[in-house]
Coordinates of C-alpha atoms in Angstrom, one line a residue:
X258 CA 98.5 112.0 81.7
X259 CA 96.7 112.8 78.5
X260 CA 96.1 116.6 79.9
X261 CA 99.1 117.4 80.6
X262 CA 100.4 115.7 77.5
X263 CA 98.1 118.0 75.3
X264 CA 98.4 121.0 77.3
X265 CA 98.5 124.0 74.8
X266 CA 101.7 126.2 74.8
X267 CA 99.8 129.4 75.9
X268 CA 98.5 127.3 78.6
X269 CA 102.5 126.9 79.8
X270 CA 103.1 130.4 79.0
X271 CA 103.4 132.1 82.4
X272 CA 106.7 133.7 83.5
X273 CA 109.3 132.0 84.5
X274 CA 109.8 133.5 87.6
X275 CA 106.0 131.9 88.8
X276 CA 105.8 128.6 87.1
X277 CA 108.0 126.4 85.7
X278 CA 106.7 124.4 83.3
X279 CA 106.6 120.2 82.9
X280 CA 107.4 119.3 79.6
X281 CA 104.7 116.6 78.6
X282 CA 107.1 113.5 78.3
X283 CA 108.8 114.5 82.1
X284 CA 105.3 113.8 83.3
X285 CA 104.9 110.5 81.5
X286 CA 107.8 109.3 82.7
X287 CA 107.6 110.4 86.0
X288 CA 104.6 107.9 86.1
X289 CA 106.7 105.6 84.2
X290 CA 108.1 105.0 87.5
X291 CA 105.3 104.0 88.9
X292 CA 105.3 101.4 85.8
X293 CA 102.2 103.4 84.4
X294 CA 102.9 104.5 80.7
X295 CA 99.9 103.4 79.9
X296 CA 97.5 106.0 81.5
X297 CA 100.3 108.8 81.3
X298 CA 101.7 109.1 78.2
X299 CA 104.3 107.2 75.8
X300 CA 107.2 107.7 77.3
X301 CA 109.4 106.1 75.0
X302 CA 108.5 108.8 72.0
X303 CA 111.4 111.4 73.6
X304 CA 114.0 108.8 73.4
X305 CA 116.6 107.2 76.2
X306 CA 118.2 110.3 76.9
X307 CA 114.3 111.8 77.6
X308 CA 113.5 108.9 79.6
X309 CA 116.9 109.5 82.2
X310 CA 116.1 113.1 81.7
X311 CA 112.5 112.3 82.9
X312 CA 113.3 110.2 85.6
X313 CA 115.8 112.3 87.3
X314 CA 112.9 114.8 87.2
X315 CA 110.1 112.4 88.3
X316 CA 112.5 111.4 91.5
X317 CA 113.3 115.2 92.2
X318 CA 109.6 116.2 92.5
X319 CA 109.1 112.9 94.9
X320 CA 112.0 113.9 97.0
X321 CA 110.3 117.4 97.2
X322 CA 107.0 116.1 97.8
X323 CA 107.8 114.0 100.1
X324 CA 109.3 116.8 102.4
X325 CA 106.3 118.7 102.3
X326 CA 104.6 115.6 103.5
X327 CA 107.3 114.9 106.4
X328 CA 107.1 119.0 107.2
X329 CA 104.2 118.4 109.9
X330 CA 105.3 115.3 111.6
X331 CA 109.1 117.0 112.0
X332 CA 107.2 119.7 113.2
X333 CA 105.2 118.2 115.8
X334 CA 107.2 115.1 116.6
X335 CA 111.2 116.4 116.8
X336 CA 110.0 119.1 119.4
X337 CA 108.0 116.2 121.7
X338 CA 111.1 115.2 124.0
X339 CA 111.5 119.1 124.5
X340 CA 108.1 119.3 126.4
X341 CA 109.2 118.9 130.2
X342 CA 112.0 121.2 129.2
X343 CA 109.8 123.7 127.9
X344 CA 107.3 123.2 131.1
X345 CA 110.7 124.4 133.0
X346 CA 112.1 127.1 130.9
X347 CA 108.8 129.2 130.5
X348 CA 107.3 128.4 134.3
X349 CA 104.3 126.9 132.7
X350 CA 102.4 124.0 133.6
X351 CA 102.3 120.9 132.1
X352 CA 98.6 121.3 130.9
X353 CA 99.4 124.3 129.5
X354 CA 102.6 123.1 127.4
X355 CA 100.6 120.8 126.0
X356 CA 98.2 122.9 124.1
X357 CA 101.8 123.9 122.3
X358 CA 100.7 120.7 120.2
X359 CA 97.2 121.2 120.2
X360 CA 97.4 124.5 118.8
X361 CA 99.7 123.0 116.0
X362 CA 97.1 120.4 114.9
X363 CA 94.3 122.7 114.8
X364 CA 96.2 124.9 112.8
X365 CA 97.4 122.1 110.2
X366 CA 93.6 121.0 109.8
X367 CA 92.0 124.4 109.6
X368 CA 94.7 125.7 107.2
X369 CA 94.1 123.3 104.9
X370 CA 90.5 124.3 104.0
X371 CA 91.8 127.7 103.5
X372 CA 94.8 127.3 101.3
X373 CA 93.4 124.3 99.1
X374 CA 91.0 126.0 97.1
X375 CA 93.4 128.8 97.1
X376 CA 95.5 126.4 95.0
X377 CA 92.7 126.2 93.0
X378 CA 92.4 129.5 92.5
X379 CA 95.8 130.4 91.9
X380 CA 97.7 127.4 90.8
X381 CA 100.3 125.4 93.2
X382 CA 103.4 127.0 93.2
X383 CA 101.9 130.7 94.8
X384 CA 100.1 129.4 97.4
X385 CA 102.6 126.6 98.8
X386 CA 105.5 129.3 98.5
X387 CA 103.7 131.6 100.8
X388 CA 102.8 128.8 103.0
X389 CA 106.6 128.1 103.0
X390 CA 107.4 131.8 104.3
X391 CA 104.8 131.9 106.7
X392 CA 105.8 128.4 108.3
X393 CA 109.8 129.4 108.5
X394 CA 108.8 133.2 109.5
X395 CA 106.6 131.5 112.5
X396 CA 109.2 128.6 113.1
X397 CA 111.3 131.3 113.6
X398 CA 109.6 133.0 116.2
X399 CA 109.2 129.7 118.4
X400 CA 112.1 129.8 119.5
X401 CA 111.9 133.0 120.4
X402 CA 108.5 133.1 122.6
X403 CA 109.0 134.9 125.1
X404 CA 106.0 133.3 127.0
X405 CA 103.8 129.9 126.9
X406 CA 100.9 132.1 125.4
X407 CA 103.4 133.2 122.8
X408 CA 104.5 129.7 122.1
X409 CA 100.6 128.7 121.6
X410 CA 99.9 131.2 119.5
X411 CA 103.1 131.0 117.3
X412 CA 102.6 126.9 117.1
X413 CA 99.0 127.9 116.0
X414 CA 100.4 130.4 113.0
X415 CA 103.1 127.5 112.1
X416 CA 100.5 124.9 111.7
X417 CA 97.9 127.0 109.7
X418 CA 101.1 127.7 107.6
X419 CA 102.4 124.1 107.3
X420 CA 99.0 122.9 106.2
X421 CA 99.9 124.4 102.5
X422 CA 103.2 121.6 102.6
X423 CA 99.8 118.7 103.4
X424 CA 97.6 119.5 101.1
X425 CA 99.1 120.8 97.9
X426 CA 101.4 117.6 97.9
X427 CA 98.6 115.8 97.5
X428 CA 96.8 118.3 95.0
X429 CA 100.0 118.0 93.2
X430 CA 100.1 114.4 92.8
X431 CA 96.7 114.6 91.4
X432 CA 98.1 116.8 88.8
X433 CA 100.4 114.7 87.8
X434 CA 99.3 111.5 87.8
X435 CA 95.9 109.4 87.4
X436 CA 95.2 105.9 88.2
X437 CA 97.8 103.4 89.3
X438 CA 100.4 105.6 89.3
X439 CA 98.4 107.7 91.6
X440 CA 97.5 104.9 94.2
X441 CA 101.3 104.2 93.8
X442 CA 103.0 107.5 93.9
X443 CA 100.7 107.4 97.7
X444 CA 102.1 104.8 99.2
X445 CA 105.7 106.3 98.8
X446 CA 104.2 109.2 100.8
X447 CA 103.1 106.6 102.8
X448 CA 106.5 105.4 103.6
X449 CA 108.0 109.0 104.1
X450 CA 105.0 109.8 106.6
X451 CA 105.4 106.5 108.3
X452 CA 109.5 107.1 108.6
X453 CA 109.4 111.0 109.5
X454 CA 107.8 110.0 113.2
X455 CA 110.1 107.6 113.9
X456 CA 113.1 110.0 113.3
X457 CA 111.9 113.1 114.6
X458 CA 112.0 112.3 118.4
X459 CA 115.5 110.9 117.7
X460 CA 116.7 113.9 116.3
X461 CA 114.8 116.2 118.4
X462 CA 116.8 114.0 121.4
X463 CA 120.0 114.4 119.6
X464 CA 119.4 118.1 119.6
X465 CA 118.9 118.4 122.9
X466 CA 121.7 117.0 124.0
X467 CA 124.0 120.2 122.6
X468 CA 121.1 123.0 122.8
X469 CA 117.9 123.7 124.4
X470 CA 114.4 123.4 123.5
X471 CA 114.9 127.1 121.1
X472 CA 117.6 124.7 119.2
X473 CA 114.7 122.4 117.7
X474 CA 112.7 125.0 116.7
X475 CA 116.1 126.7 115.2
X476 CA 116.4 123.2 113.1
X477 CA 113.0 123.6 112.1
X478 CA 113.5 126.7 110.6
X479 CA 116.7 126.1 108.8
X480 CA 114.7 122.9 107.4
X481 CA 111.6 125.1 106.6
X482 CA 114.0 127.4 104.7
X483 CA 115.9 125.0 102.6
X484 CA 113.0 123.1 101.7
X485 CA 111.1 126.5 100.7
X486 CA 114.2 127.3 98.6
X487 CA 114.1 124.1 96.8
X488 CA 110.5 124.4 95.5
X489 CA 111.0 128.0 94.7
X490 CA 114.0 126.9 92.6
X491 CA 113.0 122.8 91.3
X492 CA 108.7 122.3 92.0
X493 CA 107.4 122.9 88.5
X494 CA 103.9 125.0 88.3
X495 CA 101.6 121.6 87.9
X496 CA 98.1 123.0 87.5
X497 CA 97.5 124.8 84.2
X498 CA 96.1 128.7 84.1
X499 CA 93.0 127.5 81.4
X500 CA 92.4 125.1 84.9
X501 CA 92.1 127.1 87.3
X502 CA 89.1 128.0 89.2
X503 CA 86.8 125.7 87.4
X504 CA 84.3 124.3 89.8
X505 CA 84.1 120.3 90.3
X506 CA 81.5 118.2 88.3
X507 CA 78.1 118.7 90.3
X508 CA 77.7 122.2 90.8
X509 CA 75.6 124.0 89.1
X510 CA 75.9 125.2 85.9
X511 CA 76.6 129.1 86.1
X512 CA 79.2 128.2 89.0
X513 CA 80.9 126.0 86.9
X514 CA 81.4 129.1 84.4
X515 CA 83.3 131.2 86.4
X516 CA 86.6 131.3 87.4
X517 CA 86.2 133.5 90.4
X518 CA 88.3 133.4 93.8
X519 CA 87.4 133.9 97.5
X520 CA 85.0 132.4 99.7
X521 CA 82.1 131.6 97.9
X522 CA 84.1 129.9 95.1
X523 CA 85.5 127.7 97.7
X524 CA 82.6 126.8 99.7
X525 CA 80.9 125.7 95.8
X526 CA 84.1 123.6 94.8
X527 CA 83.3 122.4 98.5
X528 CA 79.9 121.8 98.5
X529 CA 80.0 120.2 94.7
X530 CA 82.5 117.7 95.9
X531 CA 80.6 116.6 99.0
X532 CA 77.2 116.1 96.5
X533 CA 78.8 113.2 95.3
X534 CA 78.5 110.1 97.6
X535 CA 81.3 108.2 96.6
X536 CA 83.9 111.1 97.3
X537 CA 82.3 111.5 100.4
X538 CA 82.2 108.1 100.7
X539 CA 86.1 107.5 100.8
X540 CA 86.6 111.0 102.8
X541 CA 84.7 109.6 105.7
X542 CA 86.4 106.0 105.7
X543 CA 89.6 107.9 105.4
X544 CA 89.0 110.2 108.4
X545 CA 87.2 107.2 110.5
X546 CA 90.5 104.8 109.7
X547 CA 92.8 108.2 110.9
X548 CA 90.7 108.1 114.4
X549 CA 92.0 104.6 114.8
X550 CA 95.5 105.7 114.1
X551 CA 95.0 108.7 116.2
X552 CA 93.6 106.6 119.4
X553 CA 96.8 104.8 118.8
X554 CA 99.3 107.6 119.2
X555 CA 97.3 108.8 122.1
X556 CA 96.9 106.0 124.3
X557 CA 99.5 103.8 123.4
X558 CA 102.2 105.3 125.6
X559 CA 99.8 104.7 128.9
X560 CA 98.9 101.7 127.7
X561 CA 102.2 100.1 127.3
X562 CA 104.1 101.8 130.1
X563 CA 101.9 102.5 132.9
X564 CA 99.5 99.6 132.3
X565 CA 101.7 96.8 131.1
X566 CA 104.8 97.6 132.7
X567 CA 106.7 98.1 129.9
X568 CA 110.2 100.8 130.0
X569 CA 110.4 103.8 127.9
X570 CA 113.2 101.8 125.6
X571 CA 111.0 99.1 125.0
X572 CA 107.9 101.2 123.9
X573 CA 110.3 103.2 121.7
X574 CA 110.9 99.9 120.0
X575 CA 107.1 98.8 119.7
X576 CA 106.3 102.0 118.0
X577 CA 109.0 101.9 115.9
X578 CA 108.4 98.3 114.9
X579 CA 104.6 99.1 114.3
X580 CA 105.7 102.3 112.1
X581 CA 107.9 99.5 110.0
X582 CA 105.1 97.5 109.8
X583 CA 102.7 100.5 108.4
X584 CA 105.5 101.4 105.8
X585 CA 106.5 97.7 104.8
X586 CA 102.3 97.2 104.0
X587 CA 101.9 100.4 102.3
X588 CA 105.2 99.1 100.2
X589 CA 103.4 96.4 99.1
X590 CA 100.8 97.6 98.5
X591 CA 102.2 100.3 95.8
X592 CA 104.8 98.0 94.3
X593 CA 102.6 94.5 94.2
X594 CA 98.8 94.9 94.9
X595 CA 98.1 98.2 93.3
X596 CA 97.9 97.5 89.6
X597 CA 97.2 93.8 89.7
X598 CA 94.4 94.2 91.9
X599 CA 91.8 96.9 92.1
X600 CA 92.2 99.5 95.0
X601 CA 88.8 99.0 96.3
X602 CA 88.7 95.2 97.0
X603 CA 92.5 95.9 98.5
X604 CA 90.7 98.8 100.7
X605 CA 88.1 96.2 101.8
X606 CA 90.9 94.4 103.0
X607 CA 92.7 96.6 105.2
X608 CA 89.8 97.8 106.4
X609 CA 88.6 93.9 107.3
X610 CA 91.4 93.5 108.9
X611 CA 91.6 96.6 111.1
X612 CA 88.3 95.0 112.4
X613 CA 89.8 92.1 113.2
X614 CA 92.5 93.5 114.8
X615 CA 90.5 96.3 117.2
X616 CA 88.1 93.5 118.1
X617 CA 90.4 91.1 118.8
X618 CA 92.5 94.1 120.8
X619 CA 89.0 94.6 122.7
X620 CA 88.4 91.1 123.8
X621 CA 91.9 91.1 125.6
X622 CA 91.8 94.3 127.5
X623 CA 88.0 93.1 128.3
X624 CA 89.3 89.9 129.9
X625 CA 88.0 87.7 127.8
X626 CA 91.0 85.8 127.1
X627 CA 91.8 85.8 130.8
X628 CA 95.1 88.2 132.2
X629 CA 97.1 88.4 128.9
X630 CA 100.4 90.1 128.6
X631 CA 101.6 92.7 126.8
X632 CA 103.1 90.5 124.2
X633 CA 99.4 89.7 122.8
X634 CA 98.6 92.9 122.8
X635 CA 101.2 94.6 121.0
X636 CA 101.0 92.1 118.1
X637 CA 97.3 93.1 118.0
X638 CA 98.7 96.5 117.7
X639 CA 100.8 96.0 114.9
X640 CA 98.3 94.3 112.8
X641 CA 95.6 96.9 113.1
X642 CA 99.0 99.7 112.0
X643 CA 100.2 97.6 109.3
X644 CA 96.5 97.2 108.0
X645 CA 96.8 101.0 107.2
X646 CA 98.8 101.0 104.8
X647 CA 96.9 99.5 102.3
X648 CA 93.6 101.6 103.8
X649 CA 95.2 105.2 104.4
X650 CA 96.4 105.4 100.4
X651 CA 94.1 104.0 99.1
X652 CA 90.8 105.4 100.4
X653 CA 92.9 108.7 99.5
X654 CA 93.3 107.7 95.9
X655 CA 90.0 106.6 95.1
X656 CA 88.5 109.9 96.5
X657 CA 91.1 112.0 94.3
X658 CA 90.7 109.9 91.3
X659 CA 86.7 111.4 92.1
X660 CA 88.0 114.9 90.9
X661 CA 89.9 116.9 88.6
X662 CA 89.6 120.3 88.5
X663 CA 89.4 121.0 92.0
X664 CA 91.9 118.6 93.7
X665 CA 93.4 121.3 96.0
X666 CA 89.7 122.0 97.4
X667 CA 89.5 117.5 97.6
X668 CA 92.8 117.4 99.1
X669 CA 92.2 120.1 101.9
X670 CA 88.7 118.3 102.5
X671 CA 90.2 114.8 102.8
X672 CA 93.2 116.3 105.4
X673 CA 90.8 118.3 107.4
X674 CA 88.5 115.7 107.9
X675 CA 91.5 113.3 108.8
X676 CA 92.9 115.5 111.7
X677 CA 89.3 116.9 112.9
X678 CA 88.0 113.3 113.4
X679 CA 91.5 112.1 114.7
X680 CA 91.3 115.1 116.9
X681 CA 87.8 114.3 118.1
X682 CA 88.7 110.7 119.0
X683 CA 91.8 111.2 120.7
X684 CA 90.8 112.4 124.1
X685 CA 87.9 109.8 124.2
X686 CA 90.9 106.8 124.9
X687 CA 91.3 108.4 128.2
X688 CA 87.6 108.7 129.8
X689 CA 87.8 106.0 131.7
X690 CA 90.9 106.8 133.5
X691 CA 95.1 105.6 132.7
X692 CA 94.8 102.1 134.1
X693 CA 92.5 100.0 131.5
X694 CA 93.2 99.7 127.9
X695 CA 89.5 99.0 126.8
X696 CA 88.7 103.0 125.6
X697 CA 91.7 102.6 123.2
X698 CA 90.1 99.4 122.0
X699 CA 86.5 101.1 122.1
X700 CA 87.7 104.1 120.1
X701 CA 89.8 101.4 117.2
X702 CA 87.1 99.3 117.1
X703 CA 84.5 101.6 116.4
X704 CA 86.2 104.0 113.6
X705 CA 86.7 100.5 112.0
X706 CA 83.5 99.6 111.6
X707 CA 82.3 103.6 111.1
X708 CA 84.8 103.2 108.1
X709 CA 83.7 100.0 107.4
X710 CA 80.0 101.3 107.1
X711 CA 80.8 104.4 105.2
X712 CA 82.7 102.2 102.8
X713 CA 80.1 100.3 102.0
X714 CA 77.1 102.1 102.1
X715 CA 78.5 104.8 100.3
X716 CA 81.0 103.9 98.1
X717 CA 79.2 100.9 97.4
X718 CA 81.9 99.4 95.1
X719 CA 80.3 96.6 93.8
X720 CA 79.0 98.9 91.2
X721 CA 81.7 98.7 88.7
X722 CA 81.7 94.5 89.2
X723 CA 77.7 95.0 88.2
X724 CA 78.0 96.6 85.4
X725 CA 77.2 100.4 87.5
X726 CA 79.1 103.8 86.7
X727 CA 82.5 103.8 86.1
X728 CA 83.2 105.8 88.8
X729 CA 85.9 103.9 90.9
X730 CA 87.8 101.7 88.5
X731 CA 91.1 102.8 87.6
X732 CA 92.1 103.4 83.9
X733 CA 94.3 100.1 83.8
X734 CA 91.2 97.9 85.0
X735 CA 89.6 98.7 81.5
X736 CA 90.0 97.6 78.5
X737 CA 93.1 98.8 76.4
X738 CA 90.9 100.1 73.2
X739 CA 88.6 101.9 76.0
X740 CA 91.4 103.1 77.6
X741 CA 92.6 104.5 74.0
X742 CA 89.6 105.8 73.5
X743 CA 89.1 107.5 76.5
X744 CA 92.6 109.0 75.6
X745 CA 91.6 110.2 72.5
X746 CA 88.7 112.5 73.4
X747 CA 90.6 113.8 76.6
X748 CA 93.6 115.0 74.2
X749 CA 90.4 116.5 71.9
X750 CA 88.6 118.1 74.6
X751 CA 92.2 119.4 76.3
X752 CA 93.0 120.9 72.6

């Protein structure tokens, strides 16, 4: 990116020991990979032994990216098969064992307000590291708990804690890349976050077999410590010190002079970022397309076992095969659509044809096909999962692209919103009892079209088509003397 390309030396100045700097042509090329030289950089000026140097570089911080991303489903998914276990070993009800996991969600989308605009505040590296040590210390104390009171409260410390792994991943990204490469470098998160919950109940399985329930949470830790130890030693520092603190675009002007921390520097980056529509915009049809995702994972077990008949085995394979789907689209979509086609007509199209996939879902459970089996159903279900990956990424990318300077504070806005709206909508699949499918359907069908809405009366993306602001095409959708241009008087302003 041109910023990071003209980044001043006493900008990348800070001790060794608390950020490690990226040389210029490392973040070009990083991009590169993403076949995105254009809005990052020349990567070609350091030569082919830069350009391998570069690329081993780009893939390392994607490796360690991408298991901060698979931190919370590891964390929430590997210790599922332990739950009746856990109901035995501590003399707790079932009820109560199950607030284990709600405790651990509430944690991930409440810590995420907090330690974004810390990251803000502070840079990257400070703020995930703590996180890091927090998680692991907590982890640690799982399986430990003496109590199912304990356990709550410990899953509730190592979700707040795990939150930093969400949210600065994606803060990071947007430090690192703009555009394409952006929308790209999403859908490979895409595919680790769609892989991690297919493996974790495996391993958590495997696990149990040679160790009890304290075991996974033992795996967990060792995990949480290698992974801290890699970022401590490889993640560069990724958000300069002369950008720290600034306040987003829309707040007012003495705000946007100061570089103070705390609370009230948060709540402005906050506040500034929900004043503009679009932003909001895509936050809201991200967090209304999660609710459908999330009325998935919630119902889908009842629905396919206890309603339909179907064994344990075979709903393992079903959600398996609709997580493959959900990775194979969001595949696609970084290596083929994104680039070629602009992000928000290929969001419209995901989002289309979740709609058509939770309405057709609804019709069957109503009856209105007649008694349909659960083949029907299931394909219905892997349409609407493998429409998300081209809406999950890219509805994320287009908010990011909304914002700069305060991309930890949009990151933690975009997750919290995710998991609080998923959250909400969850128990809502179950109000009308564990024999009917229709509040699954009810629940899909309507974030769909509350996405849907949001999309389009807030985002309203025919603007840039019309001639309106350029505030949602990507870089490689203009012109290239524009685009060389715009270059130009970023590397200006930057020096």
């Amino acid at each position: 990116m041109p910023e990071r390309a003209a980044a001043s030396a006493s900008e990348r100045a800070a001790p060794a020991s608390e950020t490690v700097d990226l040389a210029p042509e490392t973040v070009a090329t990083a991009s590169e990979t993403a076949d995105s030289a254009s809005e990052t950089g020349d990567p070609a000026a350091g030569g082919e032994p830069a350009r391998r140097t570069a690329r081993r570089t780009g893939r390392l911080v994607t490796l360690v990216l991408g298991g901060l991303t698979a931190t919370p489903p590891l964390a929430m998914d590997m210790y599922l098969p332990a739950l009746p276990e856990v109901t035995r070993s501590l003399h707790a009800p079932a009820a109560t064992v199950q607030l284990t996991l709600t405790a651990c969600l509430a944690g991930m989308a409440l810590g995420q307000l907090v330690v974004g605009p810390m990251s803000d505040r502070w840079g990257r590296r400070r703020p995930l590291l703590a996180g890091l040590a927090v998680y692991v210390v907590a982890t640690a104390l799982c399986a430990a708990a003496p109590t199912v009171e304990a356990l709550v409260a410990l899953r509730l410390a190592q979700g707040l804690a795990g939150a930093a792994g969400i949210v600065i991943a994606r803060a990071v990204v947007r430090d690192l890349y703009d555009g394409v490469a952006m929308a790209r470098f999403f859908s490979t998160l895409m595919l680790i976050s769609g892989v991690a919950p297919i493996v974790a109940p495996l391993i958590g399985g495997q696990i149990l077999r040679v160790t009890d329930w304290r075991g996974v949470f033992a795996v967990l830790t060792v995990v949480g410590a290698v992974l801290a130890a890699v970022v401590w030693l490889r993640l560069p520092e990724t958000l300069p010190a002369a950008a720290r603190g600034v306040p987003p675009a829309g707040t007012e002007p003495k705000a946007r002079g100061r570089r103070d921390g705390g609370v009230g520097a948060a709540l402005r980056a906050m506040r500034g970022l929900l004043a503009d529509l679009p932003f909001t915009g895509y936050l809201l049809t991200g967090g209304f397309a999660f609710a459908a995702l999330f009325a998935y994972i919630s119902a889908s077990p009842f629905v396919i076992q206890d309603i339909y008949g179907a064994s344990p085995q075979t709903f393992s394979l079903l959600f398996g095969l609709n997580s493959v789907g959900l990775v194979v689209v969001g595949q696609i979509n970084g290596k083929l659509l994104v680039g070629r086609v602009s992000l928000d007509r290929v969001l419209a199209v995901g989002l289309t044809i979740t709609v058509f996939a939770a309405s057709a879902l609804l019709l069957m459970t109503l009856g209105a096909f007649g008694r349909v089996g659960l083949a029907p159903v299931a394909a219905a279900l892997f349409v609407l999962m493998s429409a998300m990956g081209l809406t999950l990424p890219n509805a994320q990318s287009l908010a990011l692209l909304r914002t700069r300077h305060a991309a930890g504070s949009a990151a933690a806005l975009l997750g919290s919103s995710s998991f609080l709206i998923g959250a909400i909508a969850s128990p809502l699949v179950g109000v009308a009892g564990e024999h009917t499918a229709a509040p699954m359907a009810v629940v899909q069908l309507a974030g769909a079209l509350a996405a849907t809405a949001c999309f389009a009366g807030m985002c309203r993306p025919w603007r840039a088509r019309t001639g309106g602001r350029n505030g949602n095409r990507l870089p490689s959708d203009e012109p290239e003397d524009k685009r060389a241009e715009d270059m130009s008087a970023k590397t200006a302003r930057a020096e």
